[in-house]
Amino acid sequence: MAKSEVAVAGVGLSKHVSKRRDVNIAELVWEAVSACYENAGLKPKDIDAFITGNMPAFEGVNLPEEWGAGHWGAYGKPLLRITTGGTTGGSVAHGGYYAVASGLYDTVLAIAFEKQSDGNSTAGLNTVAIADAAAQFALGVDPAFLAAFGGGAVGVAVYQASSYMKSSGCTTQHLDKVAALCRNNAALNPYSHLKQPGLTPEEVAKTVLLQHPIRFGHVCPATDGACAMLFTTGEKARRLVDKPAYVLSVASCSDEAAMVGIAGSGTTNVDPCTQESCKIAAARAYELAGIKDPRKEIDLAEPYAPFAHQMLMFYERLLLCDEGEAPAILDSGSMNLDGELPVCPSGGVISTNAIGASAMERVAECAQQIMGRCGERQVKKEVHKAVAHGWGGAVNLNVVAVLSDTPRR
Amino acid sequence: MAPNEGQSRVPRASIPFNPVFGWSVGNWMEQFFDGMKEGKILASRCPACGRVYLPPRMICERCFAKAEEWVELPETGTVETFTEAHVKLAPNGTFEDIDGPEIIAMVKHDGADTCIAARLEGGGVSVGMRVKAVLDPSAENVLDLLAGYRAAE
Ligand SMILES: [Zn+2]
């Protein structure tokens, strides 16, 4: 276990909208990066190393970091790209943590992004699914059928939603409620994509049913956007900002792989809503952070939830309550901005999904809530400890980070 | 089963896969194309070090400064390096002869610090050769606005 203190001393975000046709990839990401430099009061000369990532194949640009690095201040500096699917941004943040915690670098800029409007995200997802799909073809499954009905982002969520709802008692009304909660939070976030102030669960319930049980209103948009975070030593962070956000721990866990296996949205042989690897990663992260009872000690959660049921499912898998309790906790109002344990105060992935950046934006929101920089969406309670999560890989990887307003003792 | 025998028994399937990409050229290149439509060659200059970028780019990577000073460059420049293509790739993956050698030259415009790659019309290319841009402001496709280069008088 690393002994050194690691802290976030700056966060920068670009505008997040569906189509940024006015800028190219390098220029879009520059917006987040330059905001982060400004935010931390640093210049590229102060950065020791750069870590970046986005989804492979989505924009059809391989090695986008080699194109953009100079636009982000990395000229003449060490550069590393990390790409792990939906978890990419979380993994990039973990990379920033590792680089500082290891003592190899003092100050690291972590950058994650996606410019979905340049490419074809469904094609990109299909390239992720190939390994598992190949086995299905050998059994005589028609590839065209899989591509049209089994694949795509909704395809990996619907089976999971059905099994989660069965096991937890979560109803479609709960899904509507989650969507309304998140989109209302997003309306207070200048960097969110889908802002729907005043949206009600009843309005969500009227949106088109895409694939049972998921309605249009339960699904994330496709977003162009970028996020940058400055990781540095606790000592340096205290010099740079009044209130740094300390990263107490990171943990990840890889489960069995399967895109279109029996379960369709998790692993081949188990129920896709169990997410055992999330529980393992969360338990490990809390242990490393010195947290004994996450239900009492965690003040805020940013689970990765592009689909409504996932906010409740991952709340449970992050060990913040017993399994099956999350729907009732949602009903109690505890997850609201003024609640006991606010969830997705940023508006969540369901409101903004620049895929490669999304899992980092969970960490960034936790950091900014701790730093007290969230403006209108700043949660009412004081945030001492927060948990950020990402879900991705070949839908079998979970990443967790725990942040705090005080360094680890 | 003999080694590799299984290969002949494996059915082959194709996956429908027709992704369409549409990359934004970016704000700086849009301004370059807008200039081209008026017959102007616009480059961006770094306010910190004075480096002049053609094609233009937003950030001077050496200074991390926004290269937002625009300068109009003359149509003339110098060939820094070149190649002559003698064959092209046919759709079936084999080489095919082309009518005459095609010259691709790296041209540094007078006043620029970077090169632009384009076709050189006419023969007799050499490093250090003086060339002039051939503009086609009426071209439908912005990528054809700069048709190429030819020898300057
Ligand atoms: Zn410069």
Coordinates of C-alpha atoms and ligand atoms in Angstrom, one line a residue:
Chain A
M1 CA 0.0 0.0 0.0
A2 CA 1.4 3.4 -1.0
K3 CA 2.2 5.7 1.9
S4 CA 2.4 8.9 0.0
E5 CA -0.5 11.4 0.1
V6 CA -2.2 11.9 -3.3
A7 CA -4.6 14.8 -3.9
V8 CA -6.6 16.4 -6.7
A9 CA -5.7 20.1 -7.0
G10 CA -7.6 20.9 -10.1
V11 CA -10.4 19.8 -12.4
G12 CA -11.3 21.1 -15.9
L13 CA -14.2 20.3 -18.1
S14 CA -15.1 21.2 -21.7
K15 CA -18.6 22.1 -22.8
H16 CA -20.6 18.9 -23.1
V17 CA -23.1 18.7 -26.0
S18 CA -24.1 16.1 -28.6
K19 CA -22.2 17.5 -31.5
R20 CA -19.1 19.7 -31.3
R21 CA -18.6 20.1 -35.1
D22 CA -16.8 23.4 -34.6
V23 CA -13.7 21.9 -33.1
N24 CA -11.6 18.9 -33.7
I25 CA -10.6 16.3 -31.1
A26 CA -7.4 18.1 -30.1
E27 CA -9.2 21.5 -29.8
L28 CA -12.1 20.0 -27.8
V29 CA -9.9 18.4 -25.3
W30 CA -7.8 21.6 -25.0
E31 CA -10.9 23.3 -23.5
A32 CA -10.9 20.9 -20.5
V33 CA -7.1 20.9 -20.2
S34 CA -6.7 24.7 -20.2
A35 CA -9.6 25.0 -17.7
C36 CA -7.7 22.6 -15.4
Y37 CA -4.4 24.5 -15.7
E38 CA -6.2 27.7 -14.8
N39 CA -8.1 26.0 -12.0
A40 CA -4.9 24.7 -10.4
G41 CA -2.9 27.8 -11.2
L42 CA -0.3 25.7 -13.2
K43 CA 1.3 25.7 -16.6
P44 CA 2.5 22.7 -18.7
K45 CA 6.1 23.3 -17.4
D46 CA 4.8 22.3 -13.9
I47 CA 3.5 18.9 -15.1
D48 CA 5.8 15.9 -14.8
A49 CA 3.8 13.4 -16.9
F50 CA 0.6 13.0 -18.8
I51 CA -1.9 10.2 -18.8
T52 CA -4.8 10.2 -21.2
G53 CA -7.5 7.9 -22.6
N54 CA -10.7 7.5 -24.6
M55 CA -12.7 4.6 -26.1
P56 CA -10.8 2.6 -28.7
A57 CA -12.4 2.8 -32.2
F58 CA -15.2 5.2 -31.4
E59 CA -13.9 8.2 -33.3
G60 CA -12.0 6.0 -35.8
V61 CA -8.8 7.8 -34.8
N62 CA -6.2 5.5 -33.4
L63 CA -3.5 7.1 -31.1
P64 CA -5.6 10.3 -30.8
E65 CA -3.2 11.2 -27.9
E66 CA -0.3 11.5 -30.4
W67 CA -2.4 14.0 -32.3
G68 CA -3.6 16.0 -29.3
A69 CA -0.8 15.7 -26.8
G70 CA 1.0 18.9 -27.9
H71 CA -2.3 20.7 -27.7
W72 CA -2.6 19.6 -24.1
G73 CA 0.8 20.7 -23.0
A74 CA 2.6 17.4 -23.2
Y75 CA 5.3 18.5 -25.7
G76 CA 8.6 17.0 -24.5
K77 CA 6.9 15.1 -21.5
P78 CA 6.2 11.5 -20.6
L79 CA 2.9 10.4 -22.1
L80 CA 0.8 7.2 -21.5
R81 CA -2.6 6.2 -22.9
I82 CA -5.0 3.9 -21.0
T83 CA -8.1 2.6 -22.5
T84 CA -10.4 0.1 -20.8
G85 CA -13.9 0.6 -22.3
G86 CA -16.6 2.4 -20.3
T87 CA -14.2 2.5 -17.3
T88 CA -11.5 4.3 -19.3
G89 CA -11.8 7.7 -17.5
G90 CA -11.8 5.9 -14.1
S91 CA -8.7 3.9 -15.2
V92 CA -7.0 7.1 -16.4
A93 CA -7.7 8.7 -13.0
H94 CA -6.3 5.6 -11.3
G95 CA -3.2 6.0 -13.5
G96 CA -2.8 9.5 -12.3
Y97 CA -3.1 8.3 -8.7
Y98 CA -0.6 5.4 -9.3
A99 CA 1.9 7.8 -10.9
V100 CA 2.0 10.1 -7.9
A101 CA 1.5 7.4 -5.2
S102 CA 4.4 5.5 -6.5
G103 CA 6.7 8.5 -6.0
L104 CA 7.7 8.5 -9.7
Y105 CA 6.1 11.8 -10.4
D106 CA 5.0 14.7 -8.3
T107 CA 2.4 16.3 -10.6
V108 CA 0.4 14.5 -13.3
L109 CA -2.3 15.7 -15.6
A110 CA -4.9 13.0 -16.3
I111 CA -7.1 13.6 -19.4
A112 CA -10.1 11.7 -20.6
F113 CA -12.4 12.4 -23.5
E114 CA -14.8 11.3 -26.2
K115 CA -16.0 13.0 -29.4
Q116 CA -18.8 10.7 -30.4
S117 CA -20.1 12.9 -33.1
D118 CA -16.9 12.3 -35.2
G119 CA -17.4 8.6 -35.3
N120 CA -19.7 5.6 -34.9
S121 CA -20.1 4.4 -31.4
T122 CA -22.2 1.4 -32.3
A123 CA -19.4 0.2 -34.6
G124 CA -16.9 0.9 -31.8
L125 CA -19.0 -1.2 -29.4
N126 CA -19.2 -4.0 -31.9
T127 CA -15.4 -4.1 -32.1
V128 CA -15.4 -4.6 -28.3
A129 CA -18.0 -7.4 -28.6
I130 CA -16.2 -9.4 -31.3
A131 CA -14.3 -11.7 -29.0
D132 CA -17.5 -13.1 -27.5
A133 CA -19.7 -12.8 -30.5
A134 CA -17.4 -15.0 -32.5
A135 CA -18.4 -18.0 -30.4
Q136 CA -22.1 -17.2 -31.0
F137 CA -21.6 -17.2 -34.7
A138 CA -20.2 -20.7 -34.5
L139 CA -23.5 -21.8 -33.0
G140 CA -25.4 -20.5 -35.9
V141 CA -26.5 -17.1 -34.5
D142 CA -27.2 -14.7 -37.3
P143 CA -24.7 -11.8 -37.0
A144 CA -27.2 -9.4 -38.5
F145 CA -29.7 -10.3 -35.8
L146 CA -27.2 -9.8 -33.1
A147 CA -26.1 -6.4 -34.5
A148 CA -29.7 -5.2 -34.9
F149 CA -31.3 -6.4 -31.7
G150 CA -28.8 -7.9 -29.3
G151 CA -26.0 -5.3 -29.4
G152 CA -25.6 -1.7 -28.9
A153 CA -25.5 0.1 -25.6
V154 CA -29.2 -0.5 -24.7
G155 CA -28.7 -4.2 -25.5
V156 CA -26.2 -4.6 -22.7
A157 CA -28.5 -3.0 -20.1
V158 CA -31.9 -4.4 -20.6
Y159 CA -31.2 -7.9 -19.4
Q160 CA -29.5 -6.5 -16.4
A161 CA -32.4 -4.2 -15.7
S162 CA -34.9 -7.0 -15.8
S163 CA -32.9 -9.2 -13.4
Y164 CA -32.2 -6.3 -11.1
M165 CA -35.8 -5.3 -10.9
K166 CA -36.8 -8.9 -10.2
S167 CA -34.3 -9.3 -7.4
S168 CA -34.7 -5.9 -5.8
G169 CA -38.3 -5.0 -6.2
C170 CA -37.3 -1.9 -8.2
T171 CA -40.3 -0.9 -10.3
T172 CA -40.6 1.1 -13.5
Q173 CA -41.7 4.0 -11.4
H174 CA -38.3 3.9 -9.6
L175 CA -36.6 4.0 -13.0
D176 CA -38.6 7.1 -13.9
K177 CA -37.8 8.7 -10.5
V178 CA -34.0 8.1 -11.0
A179 CA -34.1 9.7 -14.4
A180 CA -36.0 12.7 -13.1
L181 CA -33.6 13.1 -10.1
C182 CA -30.5 13.0 -12.3
R183 CA -31.8 15.3 -15.1
N184 CA -32.9 17.9 -12.5
N185 CA -29.4 17.8 -10.9
A186 CA -27.9 18.1 -14.4
A187 CA -29.9 21.3 -14.9
L188 CA -27.8 22.8 -12.2
N189 CA -24.5 21.7 -13.7
P190 CA -23.1 24.0 -16.4
Y191 CA -21.0 21.1 -17.8
S192 CA -23.9 18.6 -18.2
H193 CA -25.4 17.7 -21.5
L194 CA -29.2 16.9 -21.0
K195 CA -30.6 19.6 -18.7
Q196 CA -34.2 19.1 -17.9
P197 CA -35.2 21.4 -15.1
G198 CA -38.5 20.4 -13.5
L199 CA -38.7 17.0 -15.3
T200 CA -41.1 14.7 -13.5
P201 CA -41.2 10.9 -13.2
E202 CA -44.6 11.0 -15.0
E203 CA -43.0 12.8 -18.0
V204 CA -40.2 10.2 -18.1
A205 CA -42.9 7.4 -18.1
K206 CA -44.4 8.8 -21.3
T207 CA -41.2 8.5 -23.3
V208 CA -41.0 5.7 -25.9
L209 CA -40.3 2.1 -24.7
L210 CA -37.1 1.1 -26.4
Q211 CA -36.5 -2.4 -25.2
H212 CA -38.3 -3.7 -22.1
P213 CA -38.0 -2.4 -19.5
I214 CA -35.9 0.6 -20.7
R215 CA -37.6 3.8 -22.0
F216 CA -35.9 6.5 -23.9
G217 CA -36.0 8.7 -20.8
H218 CA -34.0 6.1 -18.9
V219 CA -31.0 6.2 -21.2
C220 CA -27.9 8.4 -21.5
P221 CA -27.3 10.7 -24.5
A222 CA -24.3 10.4 -26.7
T223 CA -22.0 13.3 -25.8
D224 CA -18.9 15.1 -27.0
G225 CA -16.8 16.3 -24.1
A226 CA -13.6 16.1 -22.1
C227 CA -12.3 16.1 -18.5
A228 CA -8.9 16.8 -17.1
M229 CA -7.7 16.3 -13.5
L230 CA -4.5 17.4 -11.8
F231 CA -3.1 14.8 -9.4
T232 CA -0.3 15.8 -7.1
T233 CA 1.3 15.2 -3.7
G234 CA -0.7 16.3 -0.7
E235 CA 2.1 18.7 0.2
K236 CA 2.0 20.4 -3.2
A237 CA -1.8 20.4 -3.4
R238 CA -2.0 22.3 -0.1
R239 CA 0.2 25.0 -1.6
L240 CA -1.9 25.2 -4.8
V241 CA -5.5 25.2 -3.4
D242 CA -7.3 26.0 -0.1
K243 CA -9.1 22.7 0.0
P244 CA -7.6 19.8 -1.9
A245 CA -9.5 16.5 -2.4
Y246 CA -7.3 13.7 -1.2
V247 CA -7.5 10.3 -3.0
L248 CA -7.6 7.8 -0.2
S249 CA -7.7 4.7 -2.4
V250 CA -8.4 3.2 -5.8
A251 CA -9.4 -0.4 -6.6
S252 CA -10.5 -2.2 -9.6
C253 CA -11.8 -5.7 -10.3
S254 CA -12.2 -7.7 -13.5
D255 CA -14.9 -10.3 -13.7
E256 CA -15.6 -13.0 -16.3
A257 CA -15.9 -11.5 -19.8
A258 CA -19.1 -11.7 -21.9
M259 CA -20.9 -9.2 -24.1
V260 CA -23.6 -11.3 -25.6
G261 CA -23.3 -14.4 -23.5
I262 CA -26.3 -15.9 -21.8
A263 CA -26.7 -13.0 -19.5
G264 CA -26.1 -10.4 -22.1
S265 CA -24.9 -7.7 -19.8
G266 CA -22.4 -8.9 -17.4
T267 CA -20.7 -12.3 -17.3
T268 CA -21.5 -15.5 -19.1
N269 CA -22.5 -17.6 -16.3
V270 CA -23.9 -15.4 -13.7
D271 CA -26.8 -13.0 -13.3
P272 CA -25.8 -9.7 -14.9
C273 CA -27.0 -7.6 -12.0
T274 CA -24.9 -9.3 -9.4
Q275 CA -21.8 -7.3 -10.3
E276 CA -19.6 -9.3 -7.9
S277 CA -16.5 -7.4 -9.2
C278 CA -18.0 -4.1 -8.1
K279 CA -18.5 -5.4 -4.6
I280 CA -15.0 -6.8 -4.5
A281 CA -13.5 -3.5 -5.8
A282 CA -15.6 -1.4 -3.4
A283 CA -14.6 -3.6 -0.3
R284 CA -11.0 -3.3 -1.3
A285 CA -11.2 0.5 -1.8
Y286 CA -12.9 1.0 1.6
E287 CA -10.3 -1.2 3.3
L288 CA -7.4 0.7 1.7
A289 CA -9.1 4.0 2.7
G290 CA -9.5 2.9 6.3
I291 CA -13.2 2.9 6.0
K292 CA -14.9 0.4 8.3
D293 CA -18.6 1.2 7.7
P294 CA -19.1 2.8 4.3
R295 CA -22.9 3.3 5.0
K296 CA -22.0 5.7 7.8
E297 CA -18.7 7.1 6.5
I298 CA -19.5 7.8 2.9
D299 CA -21.2 11.2 2.4
L300 CA -21.7 11.2 -1.4
A301 CA -21.7 8.7 -4.2
E302 CA -21.2 9.0 -8.0
P303 CA -22.0 5.6 -9.4
Y304 CA -21.6 5.1 -13.1
A305 CA -25.2 4.8 -14.3
P306 CA -25.9 5.4 -18.0
F307 CA -29.2 3.5 -17.5
A308 CA -31.6 4.4 -14.7
H309 CA -31.6 1.0 -12.9
Q310 CA -27.9 1.2 -12.6
M311 CA -27.9 4.1 -10.1
L312 CA -29.8 1.9 -7.7
M313 CA -28.0 -1.4 -8.5
F314 CA -24.5 0.1 -8.2
Y315 CA -25.5 2.0 -5.0
E316 CA -26.1 -1.5 -3.6
R317 CA -23.0 -3.0 -5.1
L318 CA -20.9 -0.2 -3.7
L319 CA -22.0 -1.6 -0.3
L320 CA -23.9 1.5 0.7
C321 CA -26.9 -0.6 1.7
D322 CA -28.2 -4.1 1.7
E323 CA -29.1 -5.6 -1.7
G324 CA -32.7 -4.7 -2.6
E325 CA -32.8 -1.7 -0.3
A326 CA -31.9 1.0 -2.8
P327 CA -35.4 1.6 -4.3
A328 CA -36.7 2.4 -0.8
I329 CA -33.8 4.7 -0.1
L330 CA -34.5 6.6 -3.3
D331 CA -38.1 6.9 -2.2
S332 CA -37.0 8.3 1.2
G333 CA -35.3 11.3 -0.5
S334 CA -31.9 10.4 0.9
M335 CA -30.3 10.4 -2.6
N336 CA -31.3 14.0 -3.3
L337 CA -28.9 17.0 -3.3
D338 CA -30.2 17.8 0.2
G339 CA -30.4 14.2 1.3
E340 CA -28.3 12.1 3.7
L341 CA -26.2 10.4 1.0
P342 CA -26.6 12.4 -2.2
V343 CA -26.2 10.2 -5.4
C344 CA -25.2 11.6 -8.8
P345 CA -25.2 15.2 -7.8
S346 CA -23.6 16.0 -11.2
G347 CA -26.6 14.7 -13.0
G348 CA -24.8 11.4 -13.6
V349 CA -23.9 9.5 -16.8
I350 CA -27.6 9.3 -17.6
S351 CA -27.5 13.0 -18.3
T352 CA -24.0 13.3 -19.9
N353 CA -22.0 10.5 -21.5
A354 CA -18.8 11.4 -23.3
I355 CA -18.0 7.7 -22.8
G356 CA -14.2 7.8 -22.4
A357 CA -14.5 10.7 -20.0
S358 CA -17.5 9.5 -18.0
A359 CA -15.8 7.4 -15.4
M360 CA -13.3 10.2 -14.7
E361 CA -16.1 12.7 -14.4
R362 CA -17.4 10.7 -11.5
V363 CA -14.1 11.1 -9.7
A364 CA -14.0 14.8 -10.7
E365 CA -17.5 15.4 -9.3
C366 CA -16.5 13.8 -5.9
A367 CA -13.3 16.0 -5.9
Q368 CA -15.2 19.2 -6.7
Q369 CA -17.9 18.5 -4.1
I370 CA -15.2 18.0 -1.5
M371 CA -13.5 21.2 -2.7
G372 CA -16.8 23.0 -2.4
R373 CA -16.7 24.1 -6.0
C374 CA -20.0 22.9 -7.3
G375 CA -22.1 26.1 -7.3
E376 CA -25.8 25.5 -7.5
R377 CA -25.5 21.7 -7.3
Q378 CA -23.2 21.7 -4.3
V379 CA -24.8 19.2 -1.9
K380 CA -26.3 20.5 1.4
K381 CA -24.3 18.4 3.7
E382 CA -20.5 18.7 4.3
V383 CA -18.7 16.1 2.2
H384 CA -15.9 14.4 4.1
K385 CA -15.7 11.2 2.1
A386 CA -17.1 10.3 -1.4
V387 CA -17.0 7.3 -3.6
A388 CA -16.6 7.4 -7.4
H389 CA -17.3 4.4 -9.6
G390 CA -17.0 3.2 -13.2
W391 CA -18.3 0.2 -15.1
G392 CA -17.0 -1.0 -18.4
G393 CA -14.3 -3.1 -19.9
A394 CA -16.1 -5.9 -21.8
V395 CA -18.9 -5.0 -19.3
N396 CA -16.9 -6.9 -16.7
L397 CA -14.6 -4.3 -15.2
N398 CA -15.5 -2.2 -12.1
V399 CA -13.3 0.7 -10.9
V400 CA -13.8 2.5 -7.6
A401 CA -12.0 5.5 -6.0
V402 CA -12.5 7.0 -2.5
L403 CA -11.8 10.7 -2.0
S404 CA -11.7 12.7 1.2
D405 CA -11.3 16.2 2.6
T406 CA -8.5 14.9 4.9
P407 CA -5.5 12.8 4.0
R408 CA -5.2 9.2 5.1
R409 CA -3.7 8.7 8.5
Chain B
M1 CA -8.5 -35.0 -35.9
A2 CA -5.3 -34.0 -37.7
P3 CA -3.7 -30.7 -37.0
N4 CA -5.6 -27.9 -38.8
E5 CA -8.3 -30.3 -40.0
G6 CA -10.8 -28.4 -37.8
Q7 CA -10.2 -25.2 -39.8
S8 CA -12.0 -26.6 -42.8
R9 CA -15.1 -27.5 -40.8
V10 CA -15.5 -24.0 -39.2
P11 CA -18.3 -22.1 -40.9
R12 CA -17.4 -18.5 -41.9
A13 CA -19.7 -15.6 -41.3
S14 CA -19.5 -12.0 -42.2
I15 CA -20.6 -9.2 -39.8
P16 CA -22.4 -6.2 -41.4
F17 CA -20.0 -3.4 -40.4
N18 CA -20.2 -0.1 -42.3
P19 CA -19.1 2.6 -39.8
V20 CA -19.2 6.1 -41.1
F21 CA -16.7 8.6 -39.7
G22 CA -16.9 12.4 -40.1
W23 CA -14.0 14.1 -38.5
S24 CA -14.3 17.8 -37.7
V25 CA -11.3 19.5 -39.3
G26 CA -11.4 22.0 -36.4
N27 CA -11.8 25.7 -36.0
W28 CA -8.3 26.7 -37.3
M29 CA -8.6 24.6 -40.5
E30 CA -12.1 26.0 -41.1
Q31 CA -10.6 29.4 -41.1
F32 CA -7.9 28.2 -43.5
F33 CA -10.5 26.9 -45.9
D34 CA -12.5 30.1 -45.6
G35 CA -9.4 32.0 -46.7
M36 CA -8.8 29.6 -49.6
K37 CA -12.3 30.3 -50.9
E38 CA -11.1 34.0 -51.3
G39 CA -7.8 32.9 -52.8
K40 CA -5.9 33.7 -49.6
I41 CA -3.3 31.4 -48.0
L42 CA -3.8 31.9 -44.2
A43 CA -1.3 30.7 -41.6
S44 CA -1.4 31.0 -37.8
R45 CA 1.4 32.5 -35.9
C46 CA 2.4 31.8 -32.3
P47 CA 2.5 35.1 -30.3
A48 CA 5.1 33.7 -28.0
C49 CA 7.8 32.4 -30.3
G50 CA 6.7 33.7 -33.7
R51 CA 6.5 30.3 -35.3
V52 CA 4.2 30.3 -38.3
Y53 CA 2.1 27.3 -38.9
L54 CA 0.8 26.3 -42.4
P55 CA -1.5 24.4 -42.3
P56 CA -2.6 26.4 -39.3
R57 CA -3.0 25.0 -35.9
M58 CA -4.6 26.3 -32.7
I59 CA -1.8 25.6 -30.3
C60 CA 1.9 26.1 -30.6
E61 CA 3.0 22.9 -29.0
R62 CA 6.4 24.3 -28.0
C63 CA 5.0 27.3 -26.1
F64 CA 1.4 26.0 -25.3
A65 CA 0.4 29.4 -26.6
K66 CA -2.8 29.9 -28.7
A67 CA -1.6 30.6 -32.2
E68 CA -4.3 33.1 -33.0
E69 CA -2.5 35.7 -35.1
W70 CA -3.4 35.2 -38.7
V71 CA -0.9 36.0 -41.5
E72 CA -1.5 35.9 -45.2
L73 CA 1.3 34.1 -47.0
P74 CA 2.4 34.5 -50.6
E75 CA 1.7 31.8 -53.1
T76 CA 5.4 31.0 -53.4
G77 CA 7.5 28.5 -51.5
T78 CA 10.3 26.0 -51.7
V79 CA 10.3 22.2 -52.0
E80 CA 11.9 20.8 -48.9
T81 CA 11.6 17.1 -49.9
F82 CA 9.6 15.0 -52.4
T83 CA 8.8 11.6 -53.8
E84 CA 7.6 10.3 -57.2
A85 CA 4.9 7.7 -57.2
H86 CA 5.2 5.1 -60.0
V87 CA 2.4 2.7 -59.1
K88 CA -0.8 2.8 -57.2
L89 CA -2.6 0.1 -55.2
A90 CA -5.4 -1.6 -57.1
P91 CA -8.6 -2.5 -55.2
N92 CA -7.5 -6.2 -55.2
G93 CA -4.3 -5.3 -53.3
T94 CA -1.9 -5.5 -56.2
F95 CA 0.2 -2.7 -57.7
E96 CA -1.0 -1.0 -60.9
D97 CA 1.1 1.2 -63.2
I98 CA 0.1 4.8 -63.4
D99 CA 0.4 6.9 -66.6
G100 CA 3.4 9.0 -65.5
P101 CA 5.1 9.5 -62.2
E102 CA 3.1 11.6 -59.7
I103 CA 5.1 14.0 -57.7
I104 CA 4.2 14.6 -54.0
A105 CA 6.2 17.5 -52.6
M106 CA 6.6 18.9 -49.1
V107 CA 6.4 22.7 -49.7
K108 CA 7.4 25.3 -47.2
H109 CA 5.7 28.6 -48.1
D110 CA 7.7 31.8 -47.9
G111 CA 7.1 33.0 -44.4
A112 CA 6.0 29.6 -43.0
D113 CA 7.9 27.4 -40.6
T114 CA 6.1 24.2 -41.4
C115 CA 5.5 22.2 -44.6
I116 CA 2.3 21.4 -46.5
A117 CA 2.1 18.2 -48.6
A118 CA 0.6 18.4 -52.1
R119 CA 0.8 17.3 -55.7
L120 CA 3.4 19.0 -57.9
E121 CA 2.2 19.5 -61.5
G122 CA 4.8 19.2 -64.3
G123 CA 8.1 17.4 -63.9
G124 CA 11.7 18.2 -63.0
V125 CA 11.3 18.4 -59.3
S126 CA 14.3 18.9 -57.0
V127 CA 14.9 19.8 -53.4
G128 CA 15.2 23.6 -53.1
M129 CA 13.0 24.1 -56.2
R130 CA 10.9 27.3 -56.2
V131 CA 7.2 26.6 -56.6
K132 CA 3.9 28.4 -56.7
A133 CA 0.5 27.3 -55.4
V134 CA -2.3 26.4 -57.8
L135 CA -5.6 27.6 -56.2
D136 CA -9.0 26.6 -57.3
P137 CA -11.4 28.9 -55.2
S138 CA -14.4 27.5 -57.1
A139 CA -13.8 23.9 -56.1
E140 CA -16.8 22.2 -54.6
N141 CA -14.8 20.2 -52.1
V142 CA -12.8 22.3 -49.7
L143 CA -10.0 19.8 -49.9
D144 CA -9.6 20.6 -53.6
L145 CA -9.2 24.4 -53.0
L146 CA -5.5 23.9 -53.0
A147 CA -5.1 21.9 -56.3
G148 CA -1.3 21.6 -56.0
Y149 CA 1.9 23.4 -56.9
R150 CA 3.9 24.1 -60.1
A151 CA 7.3 25.5 -60.8
A152 CA 7.6 29.2 -60.2
E153 CA 9.0 31.2 -63.1
Ligands
ZN1 ZN 5.4 29.2 -29.9

